């Protein structure tokens, strides 16, 4: 009888990757697999797409028409201002200019500011205007009613272009605000190109440094959801105004109240 051809050995089933289950809990790039000495093509292309989204976010612009259509539902006036940086190139090359109002905006606030307020809210494009466009409206829709119910007097909402966090110090001083709340697009990462940060400062005035501020970051549906962010900010703003301080001297103890 002729010899029968040898049967190929069955391909062994690869062992499951113990990291794969963690992919459901994080947007971090884990358990991507391997193709030779590199990652698979799909993972490499996804990385390049995320990098493109991050670059686009840096150069995104405030959708002022949509924001101005949304804010009236909060029953607050709005003002538009700019920093000293006239364009995105200047903004990226001169961070100090992004912290200062332009002469025109400074004069505008001096003319229109009347009296004082407890909280001045500034929407700043920062390094991702997309974050403001996507998240500022839903967050303020929850936070502003809480501030009103607590009896705080709110100033006009400022739309600040080519702006960094510290621009709120000059705005707050010109408005006579006890506290400024700056909502700003955070530096985009490769998993979150549209993350919103909220910085507040008691007693705003030019020359303050970051130790005088508090920050609640990663506000977005995939990070810190709007209701949780609004509740946390409301607690911290109340405490800052009650204790007349912000920054390193103010700690978030809201979890202790719930315990």
C-alpha atoms as an extended CHARMM CRD file, in Angstrom:
* protein
*
       259  EXT
         1         1  UNK       CA              0.0000000000        0.0000000000        0.0000000000  PROA      1               0.0000000000
         2         2  UNK       CA              1.2680000000        3.5050000000       -0.7730000000  PROA      2               0.0000000000
         3         3  UNK       CA              2.2500000000        5.6120000000        2.1460000000  PROA      3               0.0000000000
         4         4  UNK       CA             -0.4510000000        8.0870000000        3.1300000000  PROA      4               0.0000000000
         5         5  UNK       CA              0.6100000000       11.7680000000        3.2270000000  PROA      5               0.0000000000
         6         6  UNK       CA              1.3860000000       13.0170000000        6.6430000000  PROA      6               0.0000000000
         7         7  UNK       CA             -1.4220000000       15.0740000000        8.1660000000  PROA      7               0.0000000000
         8         8  UNK       CA             -0.4500000000       18.6270000000        9.1380000000  PROA      8               0.0000000000
         9         9  UNK       CA             -0.2420000000       19.2610000000       12.8110000000  PROA      9               0.0000000000
        10        10  UNK       CA             -3.1390000000       21.3900000000       14.0970000000  PROA      10              0.0000000000
        11        11  UNK       CA             -2.2240000000       25.0230000000       14.6470000000  PROA      11              0.0000000000
        12        12  UNK       CA             -2.0160000000       25.6220000000       18.3810000000  PROA      12              0.0000000000
        13        13  UNK       CA             -4.5800000000       28.0550000000       19.7340000000  PROA      13              0.0000000000
        14        14  UNK       CA             -2.7840000000       31.1450000000       21.0290000000  PROA      14              0.0000000000
        15        15  UNK       CA             -3.0890000000       31.7580000000       24.7170000000  PROA      15              0.0000000000
        16        16  UNK       CA             -5.4900000000       34.5890000000       25.5490000000  PROA      16              0.0000000000
        17        17  UNK       CA             -3.8320000000       37.8960000000       26.3040000000  PROA      17              0.0000000000
        18        18  UNK       CA             -4.3240000000       38.5520000000       30.0460000000  PROA      18              0.0000000000
        19        19  UNK       CA             -4.4090000000       42.3040000000       29.3120000000  PROA      19              0.0000000000
        20        20  UNK       CA             -7.2650000000       42.0790000000       26.8030000000  PROA      20              0.0000000000
        21        21  UNK       CA             -9.9780000000       42.2300000000       29.4590000000  PROA      21              0.0000000000
        22        22  UNK       CA             -8.6770000000       45.5850000000       30.6790000000  PROA      22              0.0000000000
        23        23  UNK       CA             -9.4640000000       47.2350000000       27.3400000000  PROA      23              0.0000000000
        24        24  UNK       CA            -13.0570000000       47.6480000000       28.5010000000  PROA      24              0.0000000000
        25        25  UNK       CA            -11.9290000000       49.9200000000       31.3410000000  PROA      25              0.0000000000
        26        26  UNK       CA             -9.4410000000       52.2740000000       29.6950000000  PROA      26              0.0000000000
        27        27  UNK       CA             -8.7820000000       54.1610000000       26.5000000000  PROA      27              0.0000000000
        28        28  UNK       CA             -5.0510000000       53.5540000000       26.9640000000  PROA      28              0.0000000000
        29        29  UNK       CA             -3.3320000000       51.5840000000       24.2200000000  PROA      29              0.0000000000
        30        30  UNK       CA             -2.9090000000       48.1720000000       25.8220000000  PROA      30              0.0000000000
        31        31  UNK       CA             -3.1800000000       44.6050000000       24.4720000000  PROA      31              0.0000000000
        32        32  UNK       CA             -2.6640000000       45.7920000000       20.8820000000  PROA      32              0.0000000000
        33        33  UNK       CA             -1.0850000000       42.5560000000       19.7510000000  PROA      33              0.0000000000
        34        34  UNK       CA              2.0540000000       42.2060000000       17.6700000000  PROA      34              0.0000000000
        35        35  UNK       CA              2.9910000000       41.8340000000       14.0330000000  PROA      35              0.0000000000
        36        36  UNK       CA              6.6240000000       40.8120000000       13.9020000000  PROA      36              0.0000000000
        37        37  UNK       CA              8.5030000000       43.4390000000       15.8690000000  PROA      37              0.0000000000
        38        38  UNK       CA              5.7540000000       46.0620000000       15.5150000000  PROA      38              0.0000000000
        39        39  UNK       CA              2.0690000000       46.4940000000       16.2960000000  PROA      39              0.0000000000
        40        40  UNK       CA             -0.6190000000       45.3150000000       13.8690000000  PROA      40              0.0000000000
        41        41  UNK       CA             -1.5520000000       47.5910000000       10.9890000000  PROA      41              0.0000000000
        42        42  UNK       CA             -4.9410000000       48.4670000000       12.4710000000  PROA      42              0.0000000000
        43        43  UNK       CA             -3.3770000000       49.6700000000       15.7230000000  PROA      43              0.0000000000
        44        44  UNK       CA             -0.7270000000       51.6770000000       13.8550000000  PROA      44              0.0000000000
        45        45  UNK       CA             -3.3750000000       53.4160000000       11.7250000000  PROA      45              0.0000000000
        46        46  UNK       CA             -5.5390000000       54.1180000000       14.7870000000  PROA      46              0.0000000000
        47        47  UNK       CA             -2.5480000000       55.7740000000       16.4510000000  PROA      47              0.0000000000
        48        48  UNK       CA             -1.9700000000       58.0240000000       13.4260000000  PROA      48              0.0000000000
        49        49  UNK       CA             -5.6650000000       58.9670000000       13.3510000000  PROA      49              0.0000000000
        50        50  UNK       CA             -5.6180000000       59.8690000000       17.0490000000  PROA      50              0.0000000000
        51        51  UNK       CA             -2.5240000000       62.0020000000       16.4860000000  PROA      51              0.0000000000
        52        52  UNK       CA             -4.2960000000       63.8020000000       13.6240000000  PROA      52              0.0000000000
        53        53  UNK       CA             -7.3260000000       64.4760000000       15.8480000000  PROA      53              0.0000000000
        54        54  UNK       CA             -5.0500000000       65.9350000000       18.5320000000  PROA      54              0.0000000000
        55        55  UNK       CA             -3.3390000000       68.2450000000       16.0250000000  PROA      55              0.0000000000
        56        56  UNK       CA             -6.7050000000       69.3430000000       14.6300000000  PROA      56              0.0000000000
        57        57  UNK       CA             -7.9490000000       70.1300000000       18.1500000000  PROA      57              0.0000000000
        58        58  UNK       CA             -5.0500000000       72.5300000000       18.7560000000  PROA      58              0.0000000000
        59        59  UNK       CA             -6.0480000000       74.5240000000       15.6700000000  PROA      59              0.0000000000
        60        60  UNK       CA             -9.8160000000       74.3060000000       16.1920000000  PROA      60              0.0000000000
        61        61  UNK       CA            -11.8480000000       77.4920000000       16.6670000000  PROA      61              0.0000000000
        62        62  UNK       CA            -14.6720000000       78.4910000000       18.9780000000  PROA      62              0.0000000000
        63        63  UNK       CA            -18.0700000000       78.0180000000       17.3870000000  PROA      63              0.0000000000
        64        64  UNK       CA            -19.1830000000       81.4320000000       18.6270000000  PROA      64              0.0000000000
        65        65  UNK       CA            -22.4600000000       81.4480000000       16.7000000000  PROA      65              0.0000000000
        66        66  UNK       CA            -23.6080000000       78.1840000000       18.2990000000  PROA      66              0.0000000000
        67        67  UNK       CA            -22.3520000000       79.1950000000       21.7370000000  PROA      67              0.0000000000
        68        68  UNK       CA            -24.1170000000       82.5520000000       21.5110000000  PROA      68              0.0000000000
        69        69  UNK       CA            -27.3010000000       80.6960000000       20.5560000000  PROA      69              0.0000000000
        70        70  UNK       CA            -27.0000000000       78.3420000000       23.5360000000  PROA      70              0.0000000000
        71        71  UNK       CA            -26.0050000000       80.7680000000       26.2980000000  PROA      71              0.0000000000
        72        72  UNK       CA            -29.2180000000       82.8890000000       26.2390000000  PROA      72              0.0000000000
        73        73  UNK       CA            -31.0540000000       79.8880000000       27.7060000000  PROA      73              0.0000000000
        74        74  UNK       CA            -28.9620000000       80.5460000000       30.8350000000  PROA      74              0.0000000000
        75        75  UNK       CA            -30.3690000000       84.1040000000       30.9880000000  PROA      75              0.0000000000
        76        76  UNK       CA            -26.9320000000       85.6730000000       31.2400000000  PROA      76              0.0000000000
        77        77  UNK       CA            -25.4150000000       88.3740000000       29.0180000000  PROA      77              0.0000000000
        78        78  UNK       CA            -22.3520000000       87.5200000000       26.9440000000  PROA      78              0.0000000000
        79        79  UNK       CA            -19.2370000000       89.4190000000       25.9380000000  PROA      79              0.0000000000
        80        80  UNK       CA            -16.5540000000       88.4230000000       23.4320000000  PROA      80              0.0000000000
        81        81  UNK       CA            -12.9030000000       89.2330000000       24.1380000000  PROA      81              0.0000000000
        82        82  UNK       CA             -9.4820000000       88.3180000000       22.7650000000  PROA      82              0.0000000000
        83        83  UNK       CA             -6.0140000000       87.9280000000       24.1570000000  PROA      83              0.0000000000
        84        84  UNK       CA             -2.9450000000       89.8080000000       22.8980000000  PROA      84              0.0000000000
        85        85  UNK       CA             -2.2320000000       86.9010000000       20.5380000000  PROA      85              0.0000000000
        86        86  UNK       CA             -3.6830000000       87.8780000000       17.1790000000  PROA      86              0.0000000000
        87        87  UNK       CA             -3.5620000000       84.4060000000       15.6360000000  PROA      87              0.0000000000
        88        88  UNK       CA             -2.8420000000       80.7760000000       16.4930000000  PROA      88              0.0000000000
        89        89  UNK       CA              0.8140000000       80.9970000000       15.5990000000  PROA      89              0.0000000000
        90        90  UNK       CA              1.3630000000       83.8490000000       18.0570000000  PROA      90              0.0000000000
        91        91  UNK       CA             -0.7040000000       82.0150000000       20.6540000000  PROA      91              0.0000000000
        92        92  UNK       CA              1.4940000000       78.9260000000       20.4520000000  PROA      92              0.0000000000
        93        93  UNK       CA              4.7850000000       80.8290000000       20.3210000000  PROA      93              0.0000000000
        94        94  UNK       CA              3.9570000000       83.4230000000       23.0000000000  PROA      94              0.0000000000
        95        95  UNK       CA              2.0960000000       81.8020000000       25.9080000000  PROA      95              0.0000000000
        96        96  UNK       CA              2.4060000000       85.0650000000       27.8740000000  PROA      96              0.0000000000
        97        97  UNK       CA              0.2880000000       86.9000000000       25.2820000000  PROA      97              0.0000000000
        98        98  UNK       CA             -2.4920000000       84.3470000000       25.7390000000  PROA      98              0.0000000000
        99        99  UNK       CA             -2.6640000000       85.3300000000       29.4140000000  PROA      99              0.0000000000
       100       100  UNK       CA             -3.2590000000       89.0350000000       28.6850000000  PROA      100             0.0000000000
       101       101  UNK       CA             -6.2530000000       90.8220000000       27.2070000000  PROA      101             0.0000000000
       102       102  UNK       CA             -5.8250000000       92.7950000000       24.0170000000  PROA      102             0.0000000000
       103       103  UNK       CA             -6.0120000000       96.5710000000       24.3970000000  PROA      103             0.0000000000
       104       104  UNK       CA             -9.3920000000       96.6100000000       22.6230000000  PROA      104             0.0000000000
       105       105  UNK       CA            -10.8570000000       93.9610000000       24.9250000000  PROA      105             0.0000000000
       106       106  UNK       CA             -9.4640000000       95.6640000000       28.0130000000  PROA      106             0.0000000000
       107       107  UNK       CA            -11.0750000000       98.9490000000       26.9770000000  PROA      107             0.0000000000
       108       108  UNK       CA            -14.3330000000       97.1300000000       26.2080000000  PROA      108             0.0000000000
       109       109  UNK       CA            -14.5110000000       95.6490000000       29.7070000000  PROA      109             0.0000000000
       110       110  UNK       CA            -13.6620000000       98.9390000000       31.3690000000  PROA      110             0.0000000000
       111       111  UNK       CA            -16.5670000000      100.5770000000       29.5460000000  PROA      111             0.0000000000
       112       112  UNK       CA            -19.1280000000       97.8250000000       30.0900000000  PROA      112             0.0000000000
       113       113  UNK       CA            -18.2590000000       96.5220000000       33.5420000000  PROA      113             0.0000000000
       114       114  UNK       CA            -20.7190000000       97.7070000000       36.1680000000  PROA      114             0.0000000000
       115       115  UNK       CA            -20.6200000000       96.9420000000       39.8680000000  PROA      115             0.0000000000
       116       116  UNK       CA            -19.3580000000       93.5420000000       40.9750000000  PROA      116             0.0000000000
       117       117  UNK       CA            -20.3700000000       89.8720000000       40.9750000000  PROA      117             0.0000000000
       118       118  UNK       CA            -19.6440000000       86.7140000000       42.9110000000  PROA      118             0.0000000000
       119       119  UNK       CA            -18.7140000000       84.4770000000       39.9640000000  PROA      119             0.0000000000
       120       120  UNK       CA            -17.4830000000       85.4010000000       36.4780000000  PROA      120             0.0000000000
       121       121  UNK       CA            -17.5680000000       82.5380000000       33.9630000000  PROA      121             0.0000000000
       122       122  UNK       CA            -15.0730000000       82.5810000000       31.0870000000  PROA      122             0.0000000000
       123       123  UNK       CA            -15.1570000000       80.1700000000       28.1330000000  PROA      123             0.0000000000
       124       124  UNK       CA            -11.6360000000       80.0460000000       26.7060000000  PROA      124             0.0000000000
       125       125  UNK       CA            -10.5420000000       78.1030000000       23.6370000000  PROA      125             0.0000000000
       126       126  UNK       CA             -7.1980000000       77.0570000000       25.1480000000  PROA      126             0.0000000000
       127       127  UNK       CA             -5.5620000000       74.1880000000       23.2990000000  PROA      127             0.0000000000
       128       128  UNK       CA             -8.8400000000       72.6070000000       22.1740000000  PROA      128             0.0000000000
       129       129  UNK       CA            -11.7320000000       74.8800000000       21.2460000000  PROA      129             0.0000000000
       130       130  UNK       CA            -13.5460000000       71.6550000000       20.3370000000  PROA      130             0.0000000000
       131       131  UNK       CA            -13.8430000000       70.9000000000       24.0590000000  PROA      131             0.0000000000
       132       132  UNK       CA            -15.6800000000       74.1940000000       24.6570000000  PROA      132             0.0000000000
       133       133  UNK       CA            -17.8990000000       73.6660000000       21.6220000000  PROA      133             0.0000000000
       134       134  UNK       CA            -18.8610000000       70.1540000000       22.7710000000  PROA      134             0.0000000000
       135       135  UNK       CA            -19.0430000000       70.3870000000       26.5690000000  PROA      135             0.0000000000
       136       136  UNK       CA            -19.4170000000       73.9660000000       27.8670000000  PROA      136             0.0000000000
       137       137  UNK       CA            -23.1420000000       74.2140000000       27.1160000000  PROA      137             0.0000000000
       138       138  UNK       CA            -24.2150000000       70.9560000000       28.8060000000  PROA      138             0.0000000000
       139       139  UNK       CA            -22.0020000000       71.6290000000       31.8340000000  PROA      139             0.0000000000
       140       140  UNK       CA            -23.2270000000       75.1980000000       32.3480000000  PROA      140             0.0000000000
       141       141  UNK       CA            -26.8120000000       74.0240000000       31.9090000000  PROA      141             0.0000000000
       142       142  UNK       CA            -26.3470000000       72.0310000000       35.1310000000  PROA      142             0.0000000000
       143       143  UNK       CA            -23.9830000000       74.3360000000       37.0350000000  PROA      143             0.0000000000
       144       144  UNK       CA            -25.5830000000       77.7780000000       36.5350000000  PROA      144             0.0000000000
       145       145  UNK       CA            -28.9310000000       76.7900000000       38.1460000000  PROA      145             0.0000000000
       146       146  UNK       CA            -27.0500000000       75.4490000000       41.1850000000  PROA      146             0.0000000000
       147       147  UNK       CA            -25.1350000000       78.7020000000       41.5680000000  PROA      147             0.0000000000
       148       148  UNK       CA            -28.3190000000       80.7410000000       41.1960000000  PROA      148             0.0000000000
       149       149  UNK       CA            -30.2010000000       78.6490000000       43.7630000000  PROA      149             0.0000000000
       150       150  UNK       CA            -27.3730000000       79.2920000000       46.2320000000  PROA      150             0.0000000000
       151       151  UNK       CA            -27.8940000000       83.0450000000       45.7680000000  PROA      151             0.0000000000
       152       152  UNK       CA            -24.6450000000       83.8340000000       43.9750000000  PROA      152             0.0000000000
       153       153  UNK       CA            -24.6000000000       86.8310000000       41.6420000000  PROA      153             0.0000000000
       154       154  UNK       CA            -23.2440000000       85.8470000000       38.2370000000  PROA      154             0.0000000000
       155       155  UNK       CA            -21.4270000000       88.1560000000       35.8670000000  PROA      155             0.0000000000
       156       156  UNK       CA            -21.6840000000       88.0320000000       32.0700000000  PROA      156             0.0000000000
       157       157  UNK       CA            -20.3260000000       84.9390000000       30.3490000000  PROA      157             0.0000000000
       158       158  UNK       CA            -17.1320000000       85.7990000000       28.5090000000  PROA      158             0.0000000000
       159       159  UNK       CA            -16.0710000000       84.1150000000       25.2700000000  PROA      159             0.0000000000
       160       160  UNK       CA            -12.2830000000       84.4720000000       25.1520000000  PROA      160             0.0000000000
       161       161  UNK       CA            -10.3220000000       83.6170000000       21.9970000000  PROA      161             0.0000000000
       162       162  UNK       CA             -6.6070000000       82.7340000000       21.8380000000  PROA      162             0.0000000000
       163       163  UNK       CA             -6.7910000000       82.5460000000       25.6270000000  PROA      163             0.0000000000
       164       164  UNK       CA             -4.9930000000       80.7370000000       28.3970000000  PROA      164             0.0000000000
       165       165  UNK       CA             -6.1500000000       80.1370000000       31.9800000000  PROA      165             0.0000000000
       166       166  UNK       CA             -4.5930000000       83.2490000000       33.5020000000  PROA      166             0.0000000000
       167       167  UNK       CA             -6.5820000000       85.5720000000       31.2390000000  PROA      167             0.0000000000
       168       168  UNK       CA             -9.3580000000       85.0710000000       33.7800000000  PROA      168             0.0000000000
       169       169  UNK       CA             -7.3390000000       87.0130000000       36.3670000000  PROA      169             0.0000000000
       170       170  UNK       CA             -7.4830000000       90.2460000000       34.3870000000  PROA      170             0.0000000000
       171       171  UNK       CA            -11.0910000000       89.6830000000       33.3380000000  PROA      171             0.0000000000
       172       172  UNK       CA            -12.1430000000       89.0020000000       36.9200000000  PROA      172             0.0000000000
       173       173  UNK       CA            -10.4540000000       92.1210000000       38.2170000000  PROA      173             0.0000000000
       174       174  UNK       CA            -12.0730000000       94.3350000000       35.5740000000  PROA      174             0.0000000000
       175       175  UNK       CA            -15.5050000000       92.8140000000       36.2860000000  PROA      175             0.0000000000
       176       176  UNK       CA            -15.0620000000       93.1390000000       40.0510000000  PROA      176             0.0000000000
       177       177  UNK       CA            -15.6200000000       89.3880000000       40.4590000000  PROA      177             0.0000000000
       178       178  UNK       CA            -14.9480000000       87.6560000000       43.7540000000  PROA      178             0.0000000000
       179       179  UNK       CA            -14.1450000000       84.4420000000       41.8580000000  PROA      179             0.0000000000
       180       180  UNK       CA            -13.5040000000       83.4930000000       38.2480000000  PROA      180             0.0000000000
       181       181  UNK       CA            -14.3760000000       80.1440000000       36.7090000000  PROA      181             0.0000000000
       182       182  UNK       CA            -12.4690000000       79.4930000000       33.4900000000  PROA      182             0.0000000000
       183       183  UNK       CA            -13.7030000000       76.6260000000       31.3150000000  PROA      183             0.0000000000
       184       184  UNK       CA            -10.9450000000       75.8520000000       28.8340000000  PROA      184             0.0000000000
       185       185  UNK       CA             -9.9510000000       73.2250000000       26.2960000000  PROA      185             0.0000000000
       186       186  UNK       CA             -7.1890000000       71.0750000000       27.7720000000  PROA      186             0.0000000000
       187       187  UNK       CA             -4.0490000000       70.0140000000       25.9570000000  PROA      187             0.0000000000
       188       188  UNK       CA             -5.2810000000       67.2130000000       23.6550000000  PROA      188             0.0000000000
       189       189  UNK       CA             -3.9530000000       63.7320000000       24.2050000000  PROA      189             0.0000000000
       190       190  UNK       CA             -3.9590000000       60.7000000000       21.9400000000  PROA      190             0.0000000000
       191       191  UNK       CA             -7.0950000000       59.3510000000       23.6220000000  PROA      191             0.0000000000
       192       192  UNK       CA             -8.9180000000       62.6250000000       24.4240000000  PROA      192             0.0000000000
       193       193  UNK       CA             -8.6580000000       65.5140000000       21.9490000000  PROA      193             0.0000000000
       194       194  UNK       CA            -11.7000000000       67.2920000000       23.4170000000  PROA      194             0.0000000000
       195       195  UNK       CA            -11.2670000000       67.2190000000       27.1980000000  PROA      195             0.0000000000
       196       196  UNK       CA            -12.5630000000       70.2210000000       29.1660000000  PROA      196             0.0000000000
       197       197  UNK       CA            -10.8320000000       71.7010000000       32.2050000000  PROA      197             0.0000000000
       198       198  UNK       CA            -12.3900000000       74.0320000000       34.7970000000  PROA      198             0.0000000000
       199       199  UNK       CA            -10.0940000000       76.3910000000       36.7370000000  PROA      199             0.0000000000
       200       200  UNK       CA            -11.3370000000       78.7200000000       39.4520000000  PROA      200             0.0000000000
       201       201  UNK       CA             -9.5230000000       81.4700000000       41.3090000000  PROA      201             0.0000000000
       202       202  UNK       CA            -10.6420000000       83.4740000000       44.3190000000  PROA      202             0.0000000000
       203       203  UNK       CA             -9.7000000000       87.1540000000       44.3290000000  PROA      203             0.0000000000
       204       204  UNK       CA             -8.5760000000       87.2400000000       40.6660000000  PROA      204             0.0000000000
       205       205  UNK       CA             -5.9320000000       89.7920000000       39.7010000000  PROA      205             0.0000000000
       206       206  UNK       CA             -2.9940000000       89.8380000000       37.2920000000  PROA      206             0.0000000000
       207       207  UNK       CA              0.1920000000       88.2910000000       38.6260000000  PROA      207             0.0000000000
       208       208  UNK       CA             -1.3090000000       85.2480000000       40.3470000000  PROA      208             0.0000000000
       209       209  UNK       CA              0.3500000000       81.8780000000       39.7680000000  PROA      209             0.0000000000
       210       210  UNK       CA             -1.0650000000       78.3790000000       39.4840000000  PROA      210             0.0000000000
       211       211  UNK       CA             -0.8060000000       77.6770000000       43.2120000000  PROA      211             0.0000000000
       212       212  UNK       CA             -3.6840000000       80.1500000000       43.6560000000  PROA      212             0.0000000000
       213       213  UNK       CA             -6.0510000000       78.0740000000       41.4950000000  PROA      213             0.0000000000
       214       214  UNK       CA             -8.0000000000       74.8350000000       41.6610000000  PROA      214             0.0000000000
       215       215  UNK       CA             -8.7040000000       72.6190000000       38.6850000000  PROA      215             0.0000000000
       216       216  UNK       CA            -11.3280000000       70.0050000000       37.8310000000  PROA      216             0.0000000000
       217       217  UNK       CA            -10.1400000000       68.2670000000       34.6670000000  PROA      217             0.0000000000
       218       218  UNK       CA            -11.1200000000       65.6470000000       32.0920000000  PROA      218             0.0000000000
       219       219  UNK       CA            -14.7430000000       66.8060000000       31.8760000000  PROA      219             0.0000000000
       220       220  UNK       CA            -16.3770000000       64.8490000000       29.0330000000  PROA      220             0.0000000000
       221       221  UNK       CA            -18.8240000000       61.9460000000       28.7710000000  PROA      221             0.0000000000
       222       222  UNK       CA            -15.9470000000       59.4220000000       28.5710000000  PROA      222             0.0000000000
       223       223  UNK       CA            -14.1590000000       61.0010000000       31.5660000000  PROA      223             0.0000000000
       224       224  UNK       CA            -15.8040000000       63.0100000000       34.3550000000  PROA      224             0.0000000000
       225       225  UNK       CA            -19.4940000000       63.2190000000       33.3230000000  PROA      225             0.0000000000
       226       226  UNK       CA            -21.3360000000       66.5480000000       33.3380000000  PROA      226             0.0000000000
       227       227  UNK       CA            -23.4970000000       65.8920000000       36.4570000000  PROA      227             0.0000000000
       228       228  UNK       CA            -20.5150000000       64.8020000000       38.5450000000  PROA      228             0.0000000000
       229       229  UNK       CA            -18.4360000000       67.7470000000       37.2990000000  PROA      229             0.0000000000
       230       230  UNK       CA            -21.2230000000       70.2510000000       38.0410000000  PROA      230             0.0000000000
       231       231  UNK       CA            -21.7010000000       68.8680000000       41.5520000000  PROA      231             0.0000000000
       232       232  UNK       CA            -17.9780000000       68.9500000000       42.3100000000  PROA      232             0.0000000000
       233       233  UNK       CA            -17.5330000000       72.4770000000       40.9240000000  PROA      233             0.0000000000
       234       234  UNK       CA            -20.5630000000       73.7580000000       42.8370000000  PROA      234             0.0000000000
       235       235  UNK       CA            -19.1710000000       72.3930000000       46.1020000000  PROA      235             0.0000000000
       236       236  UNK       CA            -15.6990000000       73.8360000000       45.4980000000  PROA      236             0.0000000000
       237       237  UNK       CA            -16.9750000000       77.2560000000       44.3900000000  PROA      237             0.0000000000
       238       238  UNK       CA            -19.1750000000       77.4610000000       47.4930000000  PROA      238             0.0000000000
       239       239  UNK       CA            -16.2320000000       76.5720000000       49.7090000000  PROA      239             0.0000000000
       240       240  UNK       CA            -13.9060000000       79.0270000000       47.9640000000  PROA      240             0.0000000000
       241       241  UNK       CA            -16.3620000000       81.9080000000       48.4500000000  PROA      241             0.0000000000
       242       242  UNK       CA            -17.1590000000       80.8870000000       52.0260000000  PROA      242             0.0000000000
       243       243  UNK       CA            -13.5290000000       80.4980000000       53.0690000000  PROA      243             0.0000000000
       244       244  UNK       CA            -12.2960000000       83.3170000000       50.8160000000  PROA      244             0.0000000000
       245       245  UNK       CA             -9.4670000000       81.3220000000       49.2640000000  PROA      245             0.0000000000
       246       246  UNK       CA             -8.5720000000       78.9700000000       46.4450000000  PROA      246             0.0000000000
       247       247  UNK       CA             -5.5340000000       77.0010000000       45.3570000000  PROA      247             0.0000000000
       248       248  UNK       CA             -3.3680000000       74.8410000000       47.5940000000  PROA      248             0.0000000000
       249       249  UNK       CA             -5.2910000000       75.9090000000       50.7080000000  PROA      249             0.0000000000
       250       250  UNK       CA             -8.6000000000       74.5270000000       49.3950000000  PROA      250             0.0000000000
       251       251  UNK       CA             -9.1420000000       70.7590000000       49.3250000000  PROA      251             0.0000000000
       252       252  UNK       CA            -11.9950000000       68.7940000000       47.8230000000  PROA      252             0.0000000000
       253       253  UNK       CA            -13.6830000000       67.1970000000       50.8200000000  PROA      253             0.0000000000
       254       254  UNK       CA            -17.0420000000       66.5720000000       49.1680000000  PROA      254             0.0000000000
       255       255  UNK       CA            -16.5540000000       62.8210000000       49.5020000000  PROA      255             0.0000000000
       256       256  UNK       CA            -16.4070000000       63.2090000000       53.2830000000  PROA      256             0.0000000000
       257       257  UNK       CA            -19.8660000000       64.7760000000       53.2530000000  PROA      257             0.0000000000
       258       258  UNK       CA            -21.2760000000       61.7870000000       51.4080000000  PROA      258             0.0000000000
       259       259  UNK       CA            -19.6430000000       59.2390000000       53.7400000000  PROA      259             0.0000000000
